[in-house]
PDB file of C-alpha atoms in Angstrom:
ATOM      1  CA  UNK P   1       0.000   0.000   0.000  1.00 65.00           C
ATOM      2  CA  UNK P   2       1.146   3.356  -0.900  1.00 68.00           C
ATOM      3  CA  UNK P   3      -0.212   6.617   1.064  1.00 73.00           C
ATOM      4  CA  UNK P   4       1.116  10.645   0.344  1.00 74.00           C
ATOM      5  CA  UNK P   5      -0.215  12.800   3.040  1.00 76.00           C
ATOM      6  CA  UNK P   6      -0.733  16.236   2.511  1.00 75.00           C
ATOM      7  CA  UNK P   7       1.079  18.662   5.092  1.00 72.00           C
ATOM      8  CA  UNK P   8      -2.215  18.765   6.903  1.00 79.00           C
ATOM      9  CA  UNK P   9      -2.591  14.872   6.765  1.00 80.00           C
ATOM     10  CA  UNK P  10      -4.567  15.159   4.197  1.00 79.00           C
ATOM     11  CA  UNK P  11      -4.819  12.135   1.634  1.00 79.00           C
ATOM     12  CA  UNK P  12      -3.143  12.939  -1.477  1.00 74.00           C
ATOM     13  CA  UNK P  13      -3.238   9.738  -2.933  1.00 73.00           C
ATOM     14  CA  UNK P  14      -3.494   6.271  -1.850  1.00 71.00           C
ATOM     15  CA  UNK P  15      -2.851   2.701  -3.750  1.00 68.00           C
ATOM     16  CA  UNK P  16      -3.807   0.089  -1.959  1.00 70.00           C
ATOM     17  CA  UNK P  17      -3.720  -3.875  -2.955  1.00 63.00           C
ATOM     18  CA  UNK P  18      -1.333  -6.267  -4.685  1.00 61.00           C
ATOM     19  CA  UNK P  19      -1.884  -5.231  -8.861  1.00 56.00           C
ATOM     20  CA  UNK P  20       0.316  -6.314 -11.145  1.00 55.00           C
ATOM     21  CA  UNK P  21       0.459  -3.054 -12.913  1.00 54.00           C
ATOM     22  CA  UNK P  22      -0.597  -0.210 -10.237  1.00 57.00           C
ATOM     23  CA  UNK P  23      -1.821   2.935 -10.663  1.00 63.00           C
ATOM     24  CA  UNK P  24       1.492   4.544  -8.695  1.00 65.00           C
ATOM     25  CA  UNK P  25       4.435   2.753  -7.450  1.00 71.00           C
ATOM     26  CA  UNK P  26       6.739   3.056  -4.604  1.00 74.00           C
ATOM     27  CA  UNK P  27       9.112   5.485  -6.939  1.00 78.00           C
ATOM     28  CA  UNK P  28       6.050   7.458  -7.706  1.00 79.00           C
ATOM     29  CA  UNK P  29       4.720   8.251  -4.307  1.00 77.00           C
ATOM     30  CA  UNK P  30       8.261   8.796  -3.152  1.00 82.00           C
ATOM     31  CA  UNK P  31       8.648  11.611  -5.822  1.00 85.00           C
ATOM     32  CA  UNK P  32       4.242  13.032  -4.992  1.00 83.00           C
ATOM     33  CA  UNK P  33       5.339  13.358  -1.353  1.00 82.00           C
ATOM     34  CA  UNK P  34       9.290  15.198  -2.246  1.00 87.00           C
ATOM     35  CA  UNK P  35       7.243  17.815  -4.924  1.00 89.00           C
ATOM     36  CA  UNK P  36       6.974  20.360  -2.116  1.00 89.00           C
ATOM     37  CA  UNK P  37      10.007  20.633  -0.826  1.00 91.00           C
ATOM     38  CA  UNK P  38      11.751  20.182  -4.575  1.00 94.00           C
ATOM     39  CA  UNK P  39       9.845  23.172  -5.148  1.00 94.00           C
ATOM     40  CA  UNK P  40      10.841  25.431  -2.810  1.00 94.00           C
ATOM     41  CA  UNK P  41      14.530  24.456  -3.247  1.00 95.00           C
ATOM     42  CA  UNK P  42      14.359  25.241  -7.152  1.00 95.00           C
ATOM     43  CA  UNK P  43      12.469  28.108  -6.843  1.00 94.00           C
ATOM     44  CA  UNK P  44      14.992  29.102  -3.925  1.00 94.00           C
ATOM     45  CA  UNK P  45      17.833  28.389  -6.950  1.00 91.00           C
ATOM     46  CA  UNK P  46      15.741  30.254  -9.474  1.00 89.00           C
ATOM     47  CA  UNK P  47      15.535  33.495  -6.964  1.00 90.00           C
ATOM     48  CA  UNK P  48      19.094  33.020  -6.332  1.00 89.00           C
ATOM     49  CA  UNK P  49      20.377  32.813 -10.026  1.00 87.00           C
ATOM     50  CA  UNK P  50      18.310  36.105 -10.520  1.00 85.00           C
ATOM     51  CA  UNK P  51      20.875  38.084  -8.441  1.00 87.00           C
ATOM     52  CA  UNK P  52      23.422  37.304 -10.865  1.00 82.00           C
ATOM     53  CA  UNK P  53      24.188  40.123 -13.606  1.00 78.00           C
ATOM     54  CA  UNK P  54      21.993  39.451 -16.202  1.00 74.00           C
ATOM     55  CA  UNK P  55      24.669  38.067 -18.590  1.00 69.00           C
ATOM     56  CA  UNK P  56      25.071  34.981 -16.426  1.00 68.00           C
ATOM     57  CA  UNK P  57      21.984  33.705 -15.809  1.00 73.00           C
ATOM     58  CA  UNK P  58      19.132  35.767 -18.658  1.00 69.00           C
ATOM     59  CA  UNK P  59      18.459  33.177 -21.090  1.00 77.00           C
ATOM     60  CA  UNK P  60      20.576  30.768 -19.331  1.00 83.00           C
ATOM     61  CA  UNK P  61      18.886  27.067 -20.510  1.00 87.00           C
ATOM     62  CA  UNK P  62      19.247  25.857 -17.098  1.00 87.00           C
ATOM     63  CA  UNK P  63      17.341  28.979 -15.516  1.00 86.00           C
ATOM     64  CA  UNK P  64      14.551  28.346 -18.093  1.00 88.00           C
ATOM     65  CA  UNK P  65      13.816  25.115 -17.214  1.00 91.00           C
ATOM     66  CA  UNK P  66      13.585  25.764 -13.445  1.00 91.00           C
ATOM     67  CA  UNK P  67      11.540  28.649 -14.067  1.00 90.00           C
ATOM     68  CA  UNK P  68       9.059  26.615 -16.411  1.00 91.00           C
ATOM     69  CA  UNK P  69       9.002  23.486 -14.587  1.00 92.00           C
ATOM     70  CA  UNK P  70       8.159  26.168 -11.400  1.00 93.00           C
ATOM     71  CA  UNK P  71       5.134  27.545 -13.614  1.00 93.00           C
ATOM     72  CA  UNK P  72       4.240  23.947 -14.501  1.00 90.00           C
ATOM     73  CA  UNK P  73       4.023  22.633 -10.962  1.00 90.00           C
ATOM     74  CA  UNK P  74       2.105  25.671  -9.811  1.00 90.00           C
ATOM     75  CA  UNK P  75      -0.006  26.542 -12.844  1.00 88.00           C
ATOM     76  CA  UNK P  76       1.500  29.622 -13.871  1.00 88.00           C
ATOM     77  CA  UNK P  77       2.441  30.266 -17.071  1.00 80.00           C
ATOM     78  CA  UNK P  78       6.431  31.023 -18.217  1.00 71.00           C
ATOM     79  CA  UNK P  79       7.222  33.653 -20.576  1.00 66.00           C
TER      80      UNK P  79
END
């Protein structure tokens, strides 16, 4: 059985039985129940690469992706 609990305790999502092909393994619920805290450490990278001059970090690739994958998880968009 797999269970994520919400900082509140709330259920997030919960696989219970013995299926050959569950809906969310072990790896899975590890990575549901990390999201929060791997986003506040990127978006604590993110803020930190922005007080770089602008020529080491604007456009940067790297910076990009954090910044989108920080819109994704939170439903924001990234321009």
């Amino acid at each position: 059985d797999y269970m994520v609990e919400g900082p509140n305790g709330e259920e997030i999502i919960w696989q219970d039985g013995n299926y050959d092909t569950p809906t969310i393994s072990l790896a899975d619920a590890r990575l549901i129940a990390a999201a929060p805290d791997l986003l506040e450490a990127l978006t604590t990278l993110a803020n930190m690469a922005a007080c770089f001059p602008d020529e080491l970090h604007k456009d940067h690739p790297d910076v990009s992706a954090a910044l989108a994958a920080i819109a994704k998880a939170t439903g924001e968009t990234h321009e």
